[in-house]
Tab-separated table of C-alpha atoms (C1' of nucleotides) in Angstrom:
chain	number	residue	atom	x	y	z
A	1	MET	CA	-8.503	1.248	-20.491
A	2	ILE	CA	-6.568	4.501	-18.721
A	3	ASN	CA	-4.458	2.508	-15.544
A	4	ALA	CA	-2.830	4.590	-12.883
A	5	LEU	CA	0.511	5.704	-13.459
A	6	ARG	CA	3.703	3.302	-12.286
A	7	GLY	CA	4.261	3.656	-8.602
A	8	MET	CA	0.873	5.212	-7.721
A	9	LYS	CA	-1.959	3.185	-6.213
A	10	ASP	CA	-6.015	3.437	-5.662
A	11	LEU	CA	-7.015	2.146	-2.275
A	12	THR	CA	-10.394	0.693	-1.736
A	13	PHE	CA	-12.190	-1.356	0.581
A	14	GLU	CA	-10.282	-2.989	3.309
A	15	GLU	CA	-7.028	-1.413	2.194
A	16	SER	CA	-8.714	2.313	2.389
A	17	GLU	CA	-10.134	1.016	5.932
A	18	ARG	CA	-6.877	-0.328	7.283
A	19	PHE	CA	-5.223	2.935	5.606
A	20	VAL	CA	-8.028	5.733	7.653
A	21	HIS	CA	-7.565	3.227	10.764
A	22	ILE	CA	-3.573	4.093	10.568
A	23	VAL	CA	-4.058	8.137	10.646
A	24	THR	CA	-6.863	8.269	12.788
A	25	THR	CA	-5.193	6.317	15.356
A	26	ALA	CA	-1.883	8.198	14.625
A	27	ILE	CA	-3.990	11.741	14.825
A	28	LYS	CA	-5.504	10.345	18.307
A	29	VAL	CA	-2.217	9.697	19.815
A	30	SER	CA	-0.465	13.038	18.974
A	31	LYS	CA	-3.094	15.336	19.916
A	32	LYS	CA	-2.605	13.693	23.564
A	33	TYR	CA	1.029	15.093	23.114
A	34	GLY	CA	-0.314	18.191	22.749
A	35	TYR	CA	-0.157	18.533	18.681
A	36	SER	CA	-1.735	20.134	16.177
A	37	TYR	CA	-2.710	19.921	12.446
A	38	ILE	CA	-0.858	21.298	10.250
A	39	GLU	CA	-1.787	21.355	6.266
A	40	THR	CA	0.997	22.875	3.936
A	41	PRO	CA	0.933	22.527	0.194
A	42	ILE	CA	2.546	19.277	-1.997
A	43	LEU	CA	3.872	21.288	-4.703
A	44	GLU	CA	6.870	23.724	-3.055
A	45	GLU	CA	9.908	25.723	-4.476
A	46	THR	CA	12.542	23.103	-5.869
A	47	LYS	CA	14.939	25.373	-3.917
A	48	LEU	CA	13.556	24.223	-0.681
A	49	PHE	CA	14.438	21.061	-1.154
A	50	LYS	CA	17.660	21.321	-2.331
A	51	ARG	CA	18.795	23.707	0.913
A	52	SER	CA	16.752	21.329	3.422
A	53	VAL	CA	16.868	17.800	2.521
A	54	GLY	CA	20.262	18.482	0.705
A	55	GLU	CA	21.793	18.360	-2.864
A	56	SER	CA	23.878	15.438	-1.823
A	57	SER	CA	21.095	13.496	-1.201
A	58	ASP	CA	19.328	10.894	-3.465
A	59	ILE	CA	15.982	12.443	-2.779
A	60	VAL	CA	17.234	15.449	-3.842
A	61	GLY	CA	19.681	14.467	-6.336
A	62	LYS	CA	17.594	11.992	-8.907
A	63	GLU	CA	13.826	10.975	-7.120
A	64	MET	CA	12.160	14.244	-7.101
A	65	TYR	CA	9.278	15.083	-9.624
A	66	GLN	CA	10.365	18.066	-10.559
A	67	PHE	CA	9.425	20.726	-13.285
A	68	MET	CA	8.680	24.302	-14.325
A	69	ASP	CA	5.186	25.763	-14.096
A	70	LYS	CA	3.197	28.084	-16.407
A	71	GLY	CA	4.963	30.649	-14.905
A	72	ASP	CA	8.345	29.462	-15.048
A	73	ASN	CA	9.090	28.633	-11.891
A	74	ASP	CA	11.183	25.896	-10.518
A	75	VAL	CA	8.734	23.710	-8.838
A	76	CYS	CA	8.492	20.072	-7.257
A	77	MET	CA	6.158	17.457	-5.736
A	78	ARG	CA	7.494	17.309	-1.918
A	79	PRO	CA	9.266	14.043	-1.301
A	80	GLU	CA	9.104	13.963	1.929
A	81	GLY	CA	7.032	16.354	4.621
A	82	THR	CA	9.771	18.176	7.216
A	83	ALA	CA	10.681	20.760	4.779
A	84	GLY	CA	7.305	21.900	4.110
A	85	VAL	CA	6.328	22.418	7.446
A	86	VAL	CA	9.931	24.163	8.572
A	87	ARG	CA	9.263	26.767	5.466
A	88	SER	CA	5.636	27.708	6.687
A	89	PHE	CA	6.890	27.990	10.232
A	90	VAL	CA	9.493	30.181	9.037
A	91	GLN	CA	7.223	32.122	6.386
A	92	ALA	CA	4.677	32.931	9.952
A	93	LYS	CA	7.009	33.856	11.599
A	94	LEU	CA	6.765	31.393	14.624
A	95	ASP	CA	10.789	31.675	14.907
A	96	ARG	CA	10.216	35.388	16.584
A	97	ARG	CA	8.139	34.344	18.920
A	98	GLN	CA	11.110	32.755	21.221
A	99	ASN	CA	10.247	30.812	23.833
A	100	GLU	CA	7.334	29.544	22.429
A	101	LYS	CA	6.825	25.848	21.649
A	102	PHE	CA	5.250	24.484	18.301
A	103	LYS	CA	3.649	20.988	17.814
A	104	PHE	CA	2.481	20.172	14.420
A	105	TYR	CA	1.390	17.125	12.957
A	106	TYR	CA	0.590	16.296	9.093
A	107	TYR	CA	-0.282	13.715	7.215
A	108	GLY	CA	-0.701	13.296	3.332
A	109	PRO	CA	1.102	12.190	0.180
A	110	MET	CA	4.729	12.797	-0.498
A	111	PHE	CA	6.240	11.551	-4.047
A	112	ARG	CA	9.582	10.266	-5.096
A	113	TYR	CA	10.565	8.724	-8.319
A	114	GLU	CA	12.060	5.690	-7.426
A	115	ARG	CA	11.313	2.200	-8.937
A	116	PRO	CA	8.451	0.626	-6.942
A	117	GLN	CA	8.851	-2.799	-4.797
A	118	LYS	CA	7.469	-3.981	-1.735
A	119	GLY	CA	6.895	-0.912	0.835
A	120	ARG	CA	7.870	1.661	-1.952
A	121	LEU	CA	5.707	3.562	-4.153
A	122	ARG	CA	6.439	6.830	-6.134
A	123	GLU	CA	3.082	8.776	-4.523
A	124	PHE	CA	3.011	7.527	-0.743
A	125	HIS	CA	1.727	8.408	2.299
A	126	GLN	CA	3.033	9.742	5.814
A	127	PHE	CA	2.087	10.922	8.831
A	128	GLY	CA	4.913	13.056	10.598
A	129	CYS	CA	5.344	15.353	14.106
A	130	GLU	CA	7.301	18.283	14.256
A	131	SER	CA	8.394	19.994	17.923
A	132	PHE	CA	9.870	23.306	17.665
A	133	GLY	CA	11.450	25.550	20.305
A	134	GLU	CA	12.520	22.798	22.748
A	135	ALA	CA	16.036	22.104	23.066
A	136	SER	CA	15.436	19.491	26.136
A	137	VAL	CA	16.611	15.754	25.273
A	138	TYR	CA	13.215	14.955	27.048
A	139	GLU	CA	11.933	15.698	23.759
A	140	ASP	CA	13.631	13.717	22.088
A	141	PHE	CA	12.674	10.764	24.212
A	142	THR	CA	8.909	12.315	24.086
A	143	ILE	CA	9.066	11.986	20.685
A	144	ILE	CA	10.136	8.184	20.663
A	145	GLN	CA	7.765	7.575	23.253
A	146	MET	CA	4.744	8.750	21.391
A	147	ILE	CA	5.765	6.627	18.094
A	148	GLY	CA	5.855	3.423	20.845
A	149	ASP	CA	2.323	4.690	21.895
A	150	ILE	CA	1.018	4.454	18.196
A	151	PHE	CA	2.164	1.319	17.481
A	152	LYS	CA	1.152	-0.107	20.482
A	153	ALA	CA	-2.488	1.460	19.679
A	154	LEU	CA	-2.276	-0.156	16.073
A	155	GLY	CA	-0.811	-3.378	17.708
A	156	ILE	CA	1.872	-3.693	15.958
A	157	GLY	CA	5.886	-4.852	16.888
A	158	TYR	CA	8.964	-2.955	16.298
A	159	ASP	CA	12.538	-2.692	16.490
A	160	LEU	CA	13.966	0.419	17.851
A	161	GLN	CA	17.083	1.566	16.637
A	162	ILE	CA	18.844	5.139	17.705
A	163	ASN	CA	22.429	6.695	17.163
A	164	SER	CA	23.531	10.695	17.994
A	165	LEU	CA	24.834	12.375	14.438
A	166	GLY	CA	26.488	15.047	16.592
A	167	CYS	CA	26.632	18.574	16.499
A	168	PRO	CA	28.109	21.707	14.627
A	169	GLU	CA	30.982	21.256	17.395
A	170	CYS	CA	31.883	17.852	17.694
A	171	MET	CA	30.510	16.378	13.755
A	172	PRO	CA	33.422	18.214	11.870
A	173	PRO	CA	36.479	17.247	13.676
A	174	TYR	CA	34.662	13.886	13.048
A	175	ARG	CA	33.980	14.048	9.485
A	176	LYS	CA	37.699	14.963	8.932
A	177	LYS	CA	39.101	12.043	11.130
A	178	LEU	CA	36.299	9.671	9.077
A	179	ILE	CA	37.501	10.873	5.948
A	180	GLY	CA	40.938	10.451	7.028
A	181	PHE	CA	40.068	6.485	7.593
A	182	LEU	CA	38.250	6.307	4.758
A	183	THR	CA	41.092	7.763	2.436
A	184	GLU	CA	43.387	4.930	3.740
A	185	CYS	CA	41.251	2.317	2.782
A	186	LYS	CA	39.461	3.752	-0.319
A	187	ASP	CA	40.930	1.413	-2.901
A	188	GLU	CA	38.897	-1.319	-0.876
A	189	LEU	CA	35.861	0.142	-0.655
A	190	CYS	CA	32.883	0.506	-3.629
A	191	GLU	CA	32.514	2.673	-6.229
A	192	ASP	CA	29.776	4.500	-4.562
A	193	CYS	CA	31.707	4.770	-0.852
A	194	ASN	CA	34.468	6.503	-3.305
A	195	ARG	CA	32.373	8.928	-4.456
A	196	ARG	CA	30.910	9.523	-1.380
A	197	ILE	CA	34.362	10.650	0.660
A	198	ASP	CA	33.650	13.565	-0.857
A	199	THR	CA	30.229	14.531	-1.132
A	200	ASN	CA	29.048	12.879	2.110
A	201	PRO	CA	31.551	10.498	3.758
A	202	ILE	CA	28.517	9.945	7.086
A	203	ARG	CA	26.569	7.996	4.773
A	204	VAL	CA	29.672	5.563	3.708
A	205	LEU	CA	28.639	4.325	7.418
A	206	ASP	CA	25.426	2.508	6.131
A	207	CYS	CA	26.435	1.264	2.638
A	208	LYS	CA	24.830	-2.126	2.218
A	209	ASN	CA	27.833	-3.426	0.333
A	210	GLU	CA	29.524	-6.511	2.532
A	211	LYS	CA	32.786	-5.853	1.974
A	212	CYS	CA	32.349	-2.103	2.579
A	213	GLN	CA	30.978	-2.844	5.913
A	214	THR	CA	33.623	-5.577	7.138
A	215	LEU	CA	36.016	-2.458	6.653
A	216	LEU	CA	33.992	-0.045	8.344
A	217	THR	CA	33.849	-2.559	11.765
A	218	ASN	CA	37.307	-0.421	12.696
A	219	SER	CA	36.189	3.017	11.743
A	220	PRO	CA	36.028	5.645	14.527
A	221	LYS	CA	32.786	6.038	15.555
A	222	LEU	CA	31.010	8.557	15.493
A	223	ILE	CA	29.612	7.742	19.309
A	224	ASP	CA	33.418	7.706	20.943
A	225	ASN	CA	33.996	11.521	19.195
A	226	LEU	CA	31.088	12.895	20.626
A	227	CYS	CA	31.656	16.303	22.315
A	228	ASP	CA	30.491	17.088	25.946
A	229	SER	CA	27.061	17.914	25.212
A	230	CYS	CA	26.258	15.795	22.807
A	231	GLU	CA	27.614	12.368	25.148
A	232	SER	CA	25.195	13.497	28.026
A	233	ASP	CA	22.057	14.061	25.725
A	234	PHE	CA	22.705	10.654	24.452
A	235	GLU	CA	23.209	8.909	27.731
A	236	LYS	CA	20.442	10.914	28.989
A	237	LEU	CA	18.065	9.775	26.203
A	238	VAL	CA	19.474	5.938	26.955
A	239	LYS	CA	19.033	6.121	30.848
A	240	LEU	CA	15.104	7.373	30.118
A	241	LEU	CA	14.712	4.677	27.777
A	242	LYS	CA	16.277	2.171	29.787
A	243	SER	CA	13.483	3.399	32.105
A	244	GLU	CA	10.581	3.532	30.665
A	245	ASN	CA	11.212	-0.084	29.481
A	246	ILE	CA	11.682	0.792	25.816
A	247	ASP	CA	13.789	-1.862	23.707
A	248	TYR	CA	16.612	-0.298	21.896
A	249	VAL	CA	19.463	-1.099	19.699
A	250	VAL	CA	22.458	1.463	19.451
A	251	ASP	CA	23.657	1.403	15.988
A	252	THR	CA	26.348	3.221	15.309
A	253	ASN	CA	25.680	3.239	11.706
A	254	LEU	CA	22.561	4.606	11.676
A	255	VAL	CA	22.768	7.779	9.371
A	256	ARG	CA	19.908	9.693	8.413
A	257	GLY	CA	19.437	9.903	4.762
A	258	LEU	CA	18.190	13.492	5.165
A	259	ASP	CA	21.028	16.540	5.417
A	260	TYR	CA	19.195	18.548	8.227
A	261	TYR	CA	19.612	15.384	11.338
A	262	SER	CA	22.155	16.336	13.843
A	263	LYS	CA	22.350	14.719	17.278
A	264	THR	CA	19.550	12.067	18.531
A	265	ALA	CA	18.376	10.142	15.184
A	266	PHE	CA	16.415	7.117	15.376
A	267	GLU	CA	14.815	4.459	13.281
A	268	PHE	CA	11.820	1.770	14.152
A	269	VAL	CA	12.007	-1.116	11.813
A	270	SER	CA	10.240	-4.124	10.761
A	271	ASN	CA	11.365	-7.573	9.619
A	272	ASN	CA	8.168	-8.762	8.242
A	273	ILE	CA	7.634	-6.035	5.096
A	274	GLY	CA	10.550	-7.161	2.990
A	275	SER	CA	13.463	-4.922	2.041
A	276	GLN	CA	11.988	-1.916	3.023
A	277	SER	CA	12.227	-2.330	6.318
A	278	ALA	CA	11.802	1.310	8.227
A	279	ILE	CA	8.598	2.514	9.056
A	280	ALA	CA	8.718	5.414	10.897
A	281	GLY	CA	12.470	7.714	11.336
A	282	GLY	CA	13.300	10.599	12.408
A	283	GLY	CA	15.501	12.980	14.928
A	284	ARG	CA	16.536	16.245	15.775
A	285	TYR	CA	16.809	19.246	13.226
A	286	ASP	CA	18.454	21.949	15.666
A	287	ARG	CA	19.718	23.742	12.428
A	288	LEU	CA	17.258	23.297	9.681
A	289	VAL	CA	15.259	26.574	10.685
A	290	GLU	CA	18.174	28.346	10.415
A	291	PHE	CA	19.175	26.950	7.153
A	292	LEU	CA	15.666	28.123	5.998
A	293	ASP	CA	16.064	32.014	6.696
A	294	GLY	CA	14.705	31.414	10.323
A	295	LYS	CA	16.041	32.253	13.272
A	296	PRO	CA	17.653	29.276	15.088
A	297	THR	CA	15.272	27.432	16.402
A	298	PRO	CA	16.002	23.612	17.960
A	299	ALA	CA	13.282	20.810	16.598
A	300	VAL	CA	12.935	17.202	16.811
A	301	GLY	CA	10.347	15.399	14.802
A	302	PHE	CA	9.448	12.015	13.007
A	303	ALA	CA	7.588	11.053	10.167
A	304	LEU	CA	6.544	6.966	9.171
A	305	GLY	CA	5.230	5.243	6.370
A	306	ILE	CA	1.493	4.663	6.092
A	307	GLU	CA	1.556	2.282	3.465
A	308	ARG	CA	4.595	-0.194	5.143
A	309	ILE	CA	2.423	-0.063	8.292
A	310	MET	CA	-0.836	-1.100	6.585
A	311	GLU	CA	1.346	-4.246	5.747
A	312	LEU	CA	1.739	-4.853	9.571
A	313	VAL	CA	-1.813	-3.826	11.199
A	314	GLN	CA	-4.841	-6.174	11.628
A	315	MET	CA	-8.185	-4.608	11.322
A	316	PRO	CA	-11.084	-5.590	14.412
A	317	GLU	CA	-13.509	-7.738	12.341
A	318	VAL	CA	-16.265	-5.545	11.131
A	319	GLU	CA	-19.632	-6.036	13.223
A	320	ARG	CA	-23.130	-5.960	12.038
A	321	GLU	CA	-24.581	-2.398	11.845
A	322	GLY	CA	-28.048	-0.581	10.696
A	323	TYR	CA	-30.865	-1.430	8.465
A	324	TYR	CA	-31.183	-2.668	4.919
A	325	LEU	CA	-34.708	-1.856	3.262
A	326	GLY	CA	-36.007	-3.392	0.603
A	327	ALA	CA	-39.589	-4.331	-1.093
A	328	MET	CA	-41.003	-6.859	-2.742
A	329	GLU	CA	-43.174	-4.905	-5.073
A	330	GLU	CA	-41.944	-2.436	-7.236
A	331	SER	CA	-44.807	0.196	-6.478
A	332	LEU	CA	-44.057	-0.144	-2.519
A	333	VAL	CA	-40.280	1.119	-2.769
A	334	ASP	CA	-41.764	4.818	-2.761
A	335	THR	CA	-43.446	3.923	0.746
A	336	LEU	CA	-39.835	2.859	1.695
A	337	PHE	CA	-38.414	5.977	0.687
A	338	PRO	CA	-39.614	8.244	3.487
A	339	LEU	CA	-38.718	5.615	5.771
A	340	ALA	CA	-34.793	5.293	4.980
A	341	SER	CA	-34.681	9.284	4.654
A	342	LYS	CA	-36.013	9.278	8.359
A	343	LYS	CA	-33.550	6.550	9.597
A	344	ARG	CA	-30.792	7.897	8.320
A	345	ALA	CA	-30.847	10.050	11.234
A	346	THR	CA	-29.420	7.881	13.536
A	347	ASP	CA	-28.399	4.831	11.755
A	348	LYS	CA	-26.595	3.616	9.183
A	349	VAL	CA	-29.459	3.135	6.229
A	350	THR	CA	-28.984	1.096	2.988
A	351	LEU	CA	-32.048	0.986	0.633
A	352	GLU	CA	-32.758	-1.265	-2.412
A	353	TYR	CA	-34.616	0.288	-5.053
A	354	ALA	CA	-35.048	-2.606	-7.047
A	355	ALA	CA	-38.160	-5.409	-6.167
A	356	LYS	CA	-36.944	-8.750	-5.379
A	357	LYS	CA	-37.918	-11.513	-3.340
A	358	LEU	CA	-37.646	-12.051	0.313
A	359	LYS	CA	-34.939	-14.334	0.098
A	360	ALA	CA	-33.001	-11.881	-2.683
A	361	HIS	CA	-33.578	-9.492	0.415
A	362	LEU	CA	-31.944	-11.155	3.079
A	363	LYS	CA	-29.056	-11.947	1.003
A	364	GLY	CA	-28.577	-8.544	0.285
A	365	ALA	CA	-28.492	-7.452	4.045
A	366	ASP	CA	-26.067	-10.015	4.220
A	367	LYS	CA	-24.056	-8.688	1.569
A	368	VAL	CA	-23.692	-4.863	3.152
A	369	ASN	CA	-23.107	-6.292	6.283
A	370	ALA	CA	-26.451	-5.212	8.452
A	371	ARG	CA	-27.977	-6.314	10.985
A	372	TYR	CA	-31.135	-5.872	10.347
A	373	CYS	CA	-33.511	-6.284	7.209
A	374	ALA	CA	-36.490	-4.280	6.891
A	375	VAL	CA	-38.929	-5.348	3.924
A	376	ILE	CA	-42.336	-4.543	2.814
A	377	GLY	CA	-44.417	-6.363	1.185
A	378	GLU	CA	-47.930	-7.430	-0.061
A	379	ASP	CA	-49.004	-8.084	3.551
A	380	GLU	CA	-47.167	-5.302	5.128
A	381	MET	CA	-48.514	-2.864	2.769
A	382	GLN	CA	-52.051	-3.573	3.302
A	383	ASN	CA	-51.916	-3.080	7.076
A	384	GLY	CA	-49.111	-0.064	6.971
A	385	THR	CA	-46.590	-2.106	8.702
A	386	ILE	CA	-42.618	-3.276	7.938
A	387	TRP	CA	-41.282	-6.477	8.277
A	388	ILE	CA	-37.574	-6.224	10.247
A	389	LYS	CA	-35.441	-9.358	10.775
A	390	ASP	CA	-32.818	-9.087	13.269
A	391	LEU	CA	-29.805	-10.873	11.667
A	392	VAL	CA	-27.284	-11.607	14.533
A	393	GLU	CA	-30.686	-12.627	16.659
A	394	LYS	CA	-32.482	-14.591	13.934
A	395	SER	CA	-35.293	-12.985	15.672
A	396	GLU	CA	-38.702	-11.252	14.070
A	397	THR	CA	-40.742	-8.469	14.312
A	398	THR	CA	-43.576	-6.560	12.538
A	399	ILE	CA	-44.163	-3.296	13.528
A	400	SER	CA	-46.068	-0.029	12.258
A	401	GLN	CA	-44.626	1.771	9.353
A	402	SER	CA	-45.050	4.928	11.573
A	403	ASP	CA	-42.663	3.280	14.086
A	404	PHE	CA	-39.749	2.501	12.111
B	1	G	C1'	19.610	2.563	-14.047
B	2	U	C1'	20.746	-3.044	-13.266
B	3	A	C1'	18.693	-8.207	-12.118
B	4	G	C1'	15.419	-12.225	-11.816
B	5	G	C1'	10.261	-13.539	-11.890
B	6	C	C1'	5.166	-13.187	-13.844
B	7	G	C1'	0.802	-11.330	-17.677
B	8	U	C1'	-5.207	-16.939	-19.171
B	9	A	C1'	-12.644	-15.687	-16.425
B	10	G	C1'	-14.484	-10.565	-11.273
B	11	U	C1'	-10.658	-13.237	-8.690
B	12	U	C1'	-6.844	-16.734	-7.353
B	13	C	C1'	-4.459	-20.017	-10.993
B	14	A	C1'	-4.546	-25.103	-13.905
B	15	G	C1'	-3.312	-26.125	-18.784
B	16	U	C1'	0.773	-32.569	-21.129
B	17	U	C1'	5.165	-33.583	-27.029
B	18	G	C1'	1.768	-27.270	-30.250
B	19	G	C1'	-4.785	-30.148	-32.047
B	20	U	C1'	-9.010	-24.604	-30.888
B	21	A	C1'	-9.456	-23.126	-23.298
B	22	G	C1'	-10.878	-25.104	-17.572
B	23	A	C1'	-11.018	-25.511	-11.528
B	24	G	C1'	-11.740	-23.124	-6.340
B	25	C	C1'	-13.708	-18.954	-5.220
B	26	A	C1'	-17.571	-15.371	-6.553
B	27	C	C1'	-22.074	-13.840	-8.990
B	28	C	C1'	-27.032	-15.521	-10.991
B	29	U	C1'	-31.400	-19.308	-10.740
B	30	G	C1'	-33.615	-23.358	-8.428
B	31	U	C1'	-34.221	-27.370	-4.529
B	32	U	C1'	-37.859	-23.431	-0.245
B	33	U	C1'	-44.965	-19.113	-4.671
B	34	G	C1'	-42.565	-14.632	1.990
B	35	U	C1'	-36.926	-16.317	5.723
B	36	G	C1'	-29.586	-15.129	4.956
B	37	G	C1'	-25.070	-17.432	6.088
B	38	C	C1'	-24.778	-24.206	4.653
B	39	A	C1'	-25.624	-28.166	1.607
B	40	C	C1'	-27.271	-30.038	-3.297
B	41	A	C1'	-28.307	-29.191	-8.589
B	42	G	C1'	-28.016	-26.099	-12.560
B	43	G	C1'	-26.135	-21.498	-14.977
B	44	U	C1'	-22.928	-16.511	-16.827
B	45	U	C1'	-18.321	-14.728	-17.586
B	46	G	C1'	-12.344	-14.827	-21.931
B	47	U	C1'	-9.004	-9.424	-27.029
B	48	C	C1'	-4.802	-16.297	-23.132
B	49	G	C1'	-1.387	-8.452	-22.129
B	50	C	C1'	-0.122	-6.290	-27.117
B	51	G	C1'	2.180	-6.821	-31.921
B	52	G	C1'	4.752	-9.995	-35.625
B	53	G	C1'	7.079	-14.673	-36.877
B	54	U	C1'	7.386	-20.288	-37.604
B	55	U	C1'	3.425	-24.053	-38.653
B	56	C	C1'	-1.753	-27.348	-41.865
B	57	G	C1'	-2.611	-25.900	-36.473
B	58	A	C1'	0.406	-21.690	-31.443
B	59	G	C1'	-2.062	-19.773	-24.818
B	60	C	C1'	1.682	-23.232	-25.333
B	61	C	C1'	7.794	-22.457	-29.691
B	62	C	C1'	10.995	-17.658	-31.433
B	63	C	C1'	11.254	-11.962	-31.714
B	64	G	C1'	10.010	-7.826	-30.090
B	65	U	C1'	6.815	-4.353	-27.256
B	66	C	C1'	4.183	-3.098	-22.964
B	67	G	C1'	2.356	-3.893	-17.940
B	68	C	C1'	3.139	-5.773	-12.800
B	69	C	C1'	6.036	-7.771	-9.047
B	70	U	C1'	10.835	-9.116	-6.232
B	71	A	C1'	15.572	-7.079	-5.381
B	72	C	C1'	20.023	-4.285	-5.619
B	73	C	C1'	19.659	1.156	-4.560
B	74	C	C1'	17.387	4.875	-1.983
B	75	C	C1'	14.203	5.601	2.491
B	76	A	C1'	8.967	6.109	5.531
RNA sequence: GUAGGCGUAGUUCAGUUGGUAGAGCACCUGUUUGUGGCACAGGUUGUCGCGGGUUCGAGCCCCGUCGCCUACCCCA
């Protein structure tokens, strides 16, 4: 027997229904906010992710499905969605259309070579949105509001964490300050943190090590070191969240794992799905378009993890629907066949090809959750009729086959 | 990469100090020669993950191996 690869999962029955429900709900909401669909390739040049997500990130450093293709190109399966969308945005020269706004939503598989566990697969699915050309913090808020709408429509609860990651003006001086602080206590920090002091000091902030976290309580906070513009944007965001009654927590250690974020960063978290608790995350990335050779274009976006959300959504009960057709004599299936074809124009129809006793047909109708069970037996054949039972009302009628 | 747990029927699981495999659910049949869900009665289903070892005898003990799950890590 051949099994699916480790960390890759098949979805069927209620699981696949839940998957589709989440995607269609997210699409419905994002369309209300003016987003349109963008489809980008799963396979991209490795360079794209090195330059956007960042070589210092774990995603690029050790988790990519990367290989040389038959044309000797260094390629990889996308580990996230934003880079491809931005590449596409630049390739289509949308960055030259200054003062225009572009809003895209996407969904599809992402690949990261990690050890699978609850809420973490090697092939997983994200739904995401990217808004280009809008520098206003109102847009940051609107995106958060939209995610809230999606979760509300899906009927799931969450905690919202926000932070500001600063901009090219305030981040570098803060970074220096932080490196100074970390170097002073480096002997007490864990191995990973020591390595990160040089490679990516900001990531030290969300180290899970308890001892490190204790030391970090006295570390300089970026939120206290923002430039005027970043600070007023963050205050405005907080004000908007308050006025719209969206609960939030400021988490000064919230650092996006991808290098391209700046200013607003946020994460939606659920505490009911195991240790992989982030169900959506995103923020502003005003410099990414530039990194990928486009004209400087402000942008904000987010992605949500469909599999993680699947753990949280309850599907509404499915009601009985459509017709089940069955014959009690083998020779009568031919009579049933055109009736089924005709009925499918308007209703869901299940046609049983094998002749069975009435009782077996009723059971069969139950099994496919049909509303009506329609059967032709000897009597009906002689009279040119069909017997129909409403499985909900428990009522039955016999009508002419031509009226069916 | 590291650590812990688990692999027995379609499924969820039980299986005693080693003695030749079981239950619920599901499925099929019947009670009802043409009336579903409920009830009752009966029935079908196994490479006990795989390979080796110990033993008269292994689902059980030992070694190896593969797979799954959870956690670290990372992140959606």
